[in-house]
Tab-separated table of C-alpha atoms in Angstrom:
chain	number	residue	atom	x	y	z
R	632	MET	CA	113.369	90.193	116.898
R	633	ILE	CA	111.662	92.720	114.036
R	634	ARG	CA	108.035	92.842	113.687
R	635	LEU	CA	107.376	93.737	109.922
R	636	GLY	CA	104.291	96.286	109.505
R	637	LEU	CA	102.049	96.637	106.379
R	638	CYS	CA	100.674	100.142	105.638
R	639	CYS	CA	97.090	100.724	105.079
R	640	ILE	CA	96.336	99.060	102.053
R	641	PHE	CA	97.274	96.035	99.511
R	642	ARG	CA	99.071	95.934	95.918
R	643	LYS	CA	97.858	92.648	95.015
R	644	ALA	CA	95.683	90.805	97.614
R	645	PRO	CA	91.839	91.416	97.284
R	646	ILE	CA	91.205	93.502	99.947
R	647	LYS	CA	89.949	97.089	99.293
R	648	PHE	CA	88.839	99.673	101.767
R	649	ARG	CA	86.190	101.824	100.588
R	650	ARG	CA	85.777	105.808	100.948
R	651	THR	CA	83.578	108.623	99.918
R	652	THR	CA	83.676	112.395	99.290
R	653	ALA	CA	82.129	114.960	101.181
R	654	ASN	CA	80.909	116.423	97.702
R	655	TYR	CA	79.309	113.245	96.977
R	656	LEU	CA	78.027	112.368	100.280
R	657	LEU	CA	76.368	115.743	100.670
R	658	SER	CA	74.709	115.611	97.336
R	659	LEU	CA	72.462	112.991	98.963
R	660	ASP	CA	69.384	113.371	101.545
R	661	LYS	CA	70.273	112.474	105.116
R	662	GLY	CA	68.533	109.269	105.070
R	663	ASP	CA	70.551	108.277	101.815
R	664	GLN	CA	73.828	109.699	103.722
R	665	ARG	CA	73.270	107.734	106.716
R	666	HIS	CA	72.688	104.539	104.719
R	667	ARG	CA	75.889	105.084	102.551
R	668	LEU	CA	78.071	105.901	105.491
R	669	ALA	CA	76.962	102.717	107.227
R	670	SER	CA	77.673	100.672	104.290
R	671	ILE	CA	81.107	101.942	103.768
R	672	CYS	CA	81.756	101.634	107.595
R	673	MET	CA	80.842	98.094	107.690
R	674	HIS	CA	82.393	96.917	104.366
R	675	ASN	CA	85.533	98.423	106.148
R	676	ALA	CA	85.416	96.512	109.290
R	677	GLU	CA	84.970	93.190	107.163
R	678	ALA	CA	88.069	94.505	105.173
R	679	LEU	CA	89.964	95.259	108.078
R	680	TYR	CA	89.380	91.618	109.867
R	681	ARG	CA	90.466	90.127	106.451
R	682	ALA	CA	93.716	92.305	106.130
R	683	LEU	CA	94.619	91.294	110.068
R	684	GLU	CA	93.828	87.441	108.801
R	685	PHE	CA	96.321	88.033	106.055
R	686	CYS	CA	99.222	89.835	108.082
R	687	HIS	CA	98.783	86.843	110.483
R	688	ALA	CA	98.959	83.900	107.849
R	689	ARG	CA	102.125	85.425	106.129
R	690	GLY	CA	104.155	86.128	109.330
R	691	ILE	CA	103.387	90.058	109.085
R	692	GLY	CA	102.976	91.216	112.962
R	693	ALA	CA	101.718	94.826	112.261
R	694	PHE	CA	98.995	96.433	110.358
R	695	ARG	CA	98.725	100.425	109.956
R	696	ILE	CA	95.088	101.096	109.464
R	697	ASN	CA	93.767	103.978	107.076
R	698	SER	CA	92.510	106.879	108.598
R	699	GLN	CA	89.669	107.219	106.448
R	700	ILE	CA	88.309	103.850	107.918
R	701	LEU	CA	85.616	105.903	109.066
R	702	PRO	CA	85.236	108.049	106.060
R	703	LEU	CA	84.688	111.855	106.642
R	704	LYS	CA	84.110	110.849	110.414
R	705	THR	CA	84.998	114.488	111.596
R	706	HIS	CA	83.969	116.667	108.463
R	707	PRO	CA	82.314	119.735	109.375
R	708	GLN	CA	79.104	119.103	107.393
R	709	ALA	CA	79.270	115.334	107.643
R	710	ARG	CA	80.259	114.171	110.531
R	711	TYR	CA	78.364	111.382	112.416
R	712	ALA	CA	78.380	108.786	115.222
R	713	LEU	CA	78.465	105.126	114.412
R	714	GLN	CA	76.033	104.630	116.938
R	715	GLY	CA	73.541	106.806	114.749
R	716	LEU	CA	74.040	104.930	111.713
R	717	PRO	CA	71.627	102.077	110.495
R	718	GLY	CA	73.329	99.055	112.138
R	719	GLY	CA	75.761	101.143	113.788
R	720	ASP	CA	76.136	98.755	116.869
R	721	GLU	CA	76.602	95.707	114.695
R	722	ILE	CA	79.718	97.740	112.770
R	723	ILE	CA	81.089	98.625	116.341
R	724	ALA	CA	80.869	94.840	117.421
R	725	ARG	CA	82.547	94.038	113.990
R	726	PHE	CA	85.792	96.514	114.744
R	727	LYS	CA	85.951	94.881	118.497
R	728	GLN	CA	86.260	91.635	116.652
R	729	CYS	CA	89.271	92.908	115.043
R	730	GLY	CA	90.605	93.837	118.255
R	731	ASP	CA	90.288	90.541	119.795
R	732	PHE	CA	92.035	89.212	116.722
R	733	VAL	CA	94.921	91.296	117.446
R	734	ARG	CA	94.775	90.462	120.980
R	735	HIS	CA	94.632	86.717	120.354
R	736	ASN	CA	96.976	86.557	117.839
R	737	GLY	CA	99.832	88.630	119.038
R	738	LEU	CA	99.680	91.342	116.130
R	739	ARG	CA	99.927	95.217	116.459
R	740	THR	CA	97.803	97.855	114.854
R	741	SER	CA	98.715	101.403	114.484
R	742	PHE	CA	97.198	104.781	113.153
R	743	HIS	CA	99.043	107.453	111.176
R	744	PRO	CA	96.806	110.469	110.662
R	745	ASP	CA	97.428	112.715	107.782
R	746	GLN	CA	98.939	115.890	107.537
R	747	PHE	CA	95.834	117.852	108.617
R	748	ILE	CA	96.330	117.248	112.252
R	749	VAL	CA	98.641	120.163	113.151
R	750	LEU	CA	99.116	120.661	116.919
R	751	THR	CA	101.612	123.344	116.385
R	752	SER	CA	99.438	125.709	114.775
R	753	PRO	CA	99.094	129.423	116.368
R	754	ASP	CA	95.379	128.902	115.238
R	755	SER	CA	93.298	127.477	117.741
R	756	GLY	CA	90.903	126.526	115.261
R	757	VAL	CA	93.515	124.228	113.830
R	758	VAL	CA	94.066	122.814	116.524
R	759	GLU	CA	90.936	121.984	117.669
R	760	ARG	CA	89.681	120.091	114.764
R	761	SER	CA	93.246	118.372	114.947
R	762	LEU	CA	92.140	117.139	118.500
R	763	ALA	CA	88.485	116.059	117.206
R	764	ASP	CA	90.176	113.945	114.634
R	765	LEU	CA	92.914	112.539	117.454
R	766	ALA	CA	89.520	111.502	119.349
R	767	TYR	CA	88.073	109.879	116.365
R	768	HIS	CA	91.360	108.033	116.305
R	769	ALA	CA	91.555	107.308	119.944
R	770	GLU	CA	87.882	106.006	119.795
R	771	VAL	CA	88.451	103.168	116.670
R	772	ALA	CA	91.899	102.563	118.697
R	773	GLU	CA	90.347	101.211	121.724
R	774	TRP	CA	88.144	98.936	119.445
R	775	VAL	CA	90.737	97.620	117.551
R	776	ALA	CA	93.546	97.503	120.009
R	777	ALA	CA	95.784	99.952	118.236
R	778	ASP	CA	98.236	101.159	120.551
R	779	VAL	CA	99.950	104.033	118.386
R	780	ILE	CA	98.450	107.407	116.755
R	781	ASN	CA	101.418	108.726	115.216
R	782	ILE	CA	101.664	112.179	114.214
R	783	HIS	CA	104.203	114.804	112.380
R	784	GLY	CA	105.405	117.846	114.337
R	785	GLY	CA	103.531	120.334	111.833
R	786	GLY	CA	104.426	123.484	110.699
R	787	ALA	CA	106.973	125.832	112.354
R	788	TYR	CA	105.454	128.551	111.191
R	789	GLY	CA	108.486	130.802	110.973
R	790	GLU	CA	109.626	130.262	114.682
R	791	LYS	CA	110.238	126.697	115.342
R	792	PRO	CA	111.104	126.893	119.024
R	793	ALA	CA	107.673	128.601	119.741
R	794	ALA	CA	105.972	125.896	117.508
R	795	LEU	CA	107.643	123.193	119.771
R	796	LYS	CA	106.400	125.072	122.855
R	797	ARG	CA	102.757	124.993	121.677
R	798	LEU	CA	102.831	121.404	120.666
R	799	THR	CA	104.319	120.407	124.049
R	800	ARG	CA	101.407	122.450	125.765
R	801	VAL	CA	98.825	120.970	123.628
R	802	ILE	CA	100.346	117.227	124.121
R	803	GLU	CA	100.344	117.806	128.106
R	804	GLY	CA	96.607	118.761	127.663
R	805	LEU	CA	95.197	115.844	125.949
R	806	PRO	CA	92.942	113.359	127.565
R	807	PRO	CA	94.548	109.887	128.348
R	808	ALA	CA	92.951	108.177	125.641
R	809	ILE	CA	95.000	109.990	123.187
R	810	ARG	CA	97.896	110.855	124.706
R	811	SER	CA	98.545	107.243	126.153
R	812	ARG	CA	98.702	106.393	122.043
R	813	LEU	CA	100.413	109.487	120.386
R	814	THR	CA	104.030	109.240	119.255
R	815	LEU	CA	105.699	111.820	116.937
R	816	GLU	CA	107.356	111.209	113.924
R	817	ASN	CA	110.129	113.164	112.545
R	818	ASP	CA	109.481	114.545	108.892
R	819	ASP	CA	111.427	115.155	105.545
R	820	ARG	CA	110.778	119.247	105.509
R	821	VAL	CA	110.687	120.947	108.869
R	822	TYR	CA	111.309	118.628	112.074
R	823	THR	CA	114.384	116.468	112.598
R	824	PRO	CA	114.742	113.928	115.342
R	825	ALA	CA	117.136	116.511	117.217
R	826	ASP	CA	113.777	118.632	116.849
R	827	LEU	CA	111.308	116.576	118.533
R	828	LEU	CA	113.309	114.435	121.325
R	829	PRO	CA	113.310	117.468	123.715
R	830	VAL	CA	109.405	117.430	123.080
R	831	CYS	CA	109.294	113.531	123.402
R	832	ARG	CA	111.443	113.598	126.671
R	833	ALA	CA	109.656	116.283	128.232
R	834	THR	CA	105.673	114.691	127.587
R	835	GLY	CA	106.818	111.167	127.831
R	836	ILE	CA	105.683	110.474	124.116
R	837	PRO	CA	107.381	108.307	122.458
R	838	LEU	CA	109.531	109.325	118.679
R	839	VAL	CA	108.851	107.171	115.439
R	840	TYR	CA	112.146	107.427	114.249
R	841	ASP	CA	111.639	107.448	110.437
R	842	LEU	CA	115.177	106.336	108.968
R	843	HIS	CA	114.384	108.138	105.332
R	844	HIS	CA	112.910	111.507	106.457
R	845	HIS	CA	116.353	111.642	108.680
R	846	ARG	CA	118.609	110.935	105.537
R	847	CYS	CA	116.652	113.763	103.693
R	848	LEU	CA	116.626	116.298	106.473
R	849	PRO	CA	119.687	115.665	108.719
R	850	ASP	CA	120.327	116.868	111.901
R	851	GLY	CA	124.065	116.088	112.448
R	852	GLU	CA	123.311	113.255	114.256
R	853	GLY	CA	124.101	109.729	113.120
R	854	VAL	CA	121.704	106.552	112.646
R	855	GLU	CA	123.128	104.388	115.873
R	856	THR	CA	122.959	107.987	118.261
R	857	THR	CA	119.696	108.756	116.959
R	858	THR	CA	118.332	105.154	117.054
R	859	ALA	CA	119.360	105.051	120.999
R	860	ALA	CA	117.614	107.989	121.476
R	861	ALA	CA	114.575	107.198	119.941
R	862	LEU	CA	114.403	103.930	121.673
R	863	ALA	CA	114.727	105.322	125.253
R	864	THR	CA	111.700	107.361	124.686
R	865	TRP	CA	109.665	104.012	124.512
R	866	ASN	CA	108.297	101.840	127.824
R	867	HIS	CA	107.045	99.520	125.065
R	868	GLU	CA	107.728	97.973	121.981
R	869	PRO	CA	109.316	100.605	119.841
R	870	LEU	CA	108.219	101.447	116.035
R	871	MET	CA	110.259	102.836	113.574
R	872	HIS	CA	109.945	103.344	109.755
R	873	LEU	CA	111.688	102.172	106.779
R	874	SER	CA	111.897	103.195	103.340
R	875	SER	CA	113.866	103.713	100.005
R	876	PRO	CA	113.931	106.634	97.839
R	877	LEU	CA	112.448	106.119	94.375
R	878	ASN	CA	115.434	106.944	92.287
R	879	GLY	CA	118.327	105.765	94.779
R	880	TRP	CA	120.458	108.424	96.837
R	881	GLN	CA	122.535	109.460	93.630
R	882	GLN	CA	119.826	110.974	91.528
R	883	PRO	CA	117.272	113.733	93.617
R	884	PRO	CA	114.390	113.636	94.230
R	885	PHE	CA	114.912	111.616	97.103
R	886	ARG	CA	111.819	112.140	98.914
R	887	PRO	CA	109.379	109.893	96.948
R	888	HIS	CA	109.403	106.058	98.024
R	889	HIS	CA	110.168	103.267	96.184
R	890	ASP	CA	108.132	100.270	95.367
R	891	TYR	CA	110.599	98.192	97.456
R	892	ILE	CA	113.115	98.441	100.150
R	893	ASP	CA	116.786	98.455	99.008
R	894	PRO	CA	118.590	96.200	101.544
R	895	ALA	CA	121.357	98.861	101.551
R	896	ASP	CA	119.219	101.259	103.453
R	897	PHE	CA	118.568	98.825	106.418
R	898	PRO	CA	121.090	99.853	109.137
R	899	ASP	CA	123.440	97.264	110.741
R	900	CYS	CA	122.412	98.871	114.100
R	901	TRP	CA	119.116	97.710	113.706
R	902	ARG	CA	119.431	94.334	112.878
R	903	ASP	CA	119.272	92.968	116.548
R	904	LEU	CA	116.730	95.035	118.194
R	905	ASP	CA	113.212	94.301	119.228
R	906	LEU	CA	110.714	96.496	117.386
R	907	THR	CA	108.150	96.931	114.958
R	908	LEU	CA	109.282	97.983	111.463
R	909	GLU	CA	106.818	99.604	109.539
R	910	VAL	CA	107.597	99.297	105.610
R	911	GLU	CA	106.858	102.405	103.585
R	912	ALA	CA	106.961	101.145	100.187
R	913	LYS	CA	104.495	101.093	96.979
R	914	ALA	CA	104.345	97.500	96.572
R	915	LYS	CA	102.770	97.089	100.067
R	916	GLU	CA	102.439	93.678	101.235
R	917	LEU	CA	104.850	92.784	98.320
R	918	ALA	CA	107.450	94.734	99.541
R	919	VAL	CA	107.124	93.577	103.263
R	920	LEU	CA	107.384	89.880	102.073
R	921	LYS	CA	110.316	90.773	100.013
R	922	LEU	CA	112.108	92.155	102.938
R	923	ARG	CA	111.289	89.696	105.058
R	924	ARG	CA	112.966	87.067	102.465
R	925	TRP	CA	116.094	89.117	102.645
R	926	MET	CA	116.041	89.416	106.109
R	927	ALA	CA	116.056	85.516	106.534
R	928	ASP	CA	119.039	85.181	103.996
R	929	ALA	CA	120.650	87.738	105.932
R	930	GLY	CA	119.993	86.015	109.358
R	931	ILE	CA	118.093	88.968	110.852
R	932	ALA	CA	115.627	87.308	113.424
R	933	PHE	CA	111.745	88.425	112.677
R	934	ALA	CA	108.767	87.640	114.055
R	935	GLY	CA	105.977	85.792	112.369
R	936	ARG	CA	105.986	82.614	110.803
């Protein structure tokens, strides 16, 4: 069966996650910074719990957690440890309750850090900052029972084979808390599935197959072949991404996402698979629920109520 996944935020449901900017936070004195961060982090822990309840009640089996759930966690001037904030232990306890809810109800949580995570960079400083951010994600992932931290390959820097060798070397040196959750995803500008699959096989890191990206940046392999190759990199429930282009496939640009999923973009070879399918659509929970209704009408089995 297919487990449908909601990504990060809601279109209409009254569940909001809070953020702050570095400029604003650093304009406050140290004490006010700590109280501000504590308030936001506790709010986000509570919002995550409500998001998980929402998903469980509506048969949405997976939730991607926004990487700013602890805002500015690794910012050079604003970084902090939750234990050092007012009520930090209570905030961590609330996140751990989210993890208990995930395990008890058979949900799945994941992270997809932003484009600043670049493990292919020849600049050691960029890689070091990327590793610090991955360590933050792994820490929260442990609390909330997230089994995936998904990243893109990053830049090619004019020499893709050398960049991929750097990526492989960095992955091989990752601590278990990160490496056990790390996945690689093909993107729509630099790295195709064919580029990343050798890295995945060499390192044991699964490939998150993004079909939309593959259609935007093809590599000569078909969907069915690439799906089989991606599935072979997983030793637990695979995860894939589905989205539709804003203006359809007849009128570029093709990269921007539509509010909803066009059923024509759902490949036949996925109909009988067991996997998590994260729905990358701007209408968020509305798009997930609409896709689920179409799947029910089309006779495609899905997890959940």
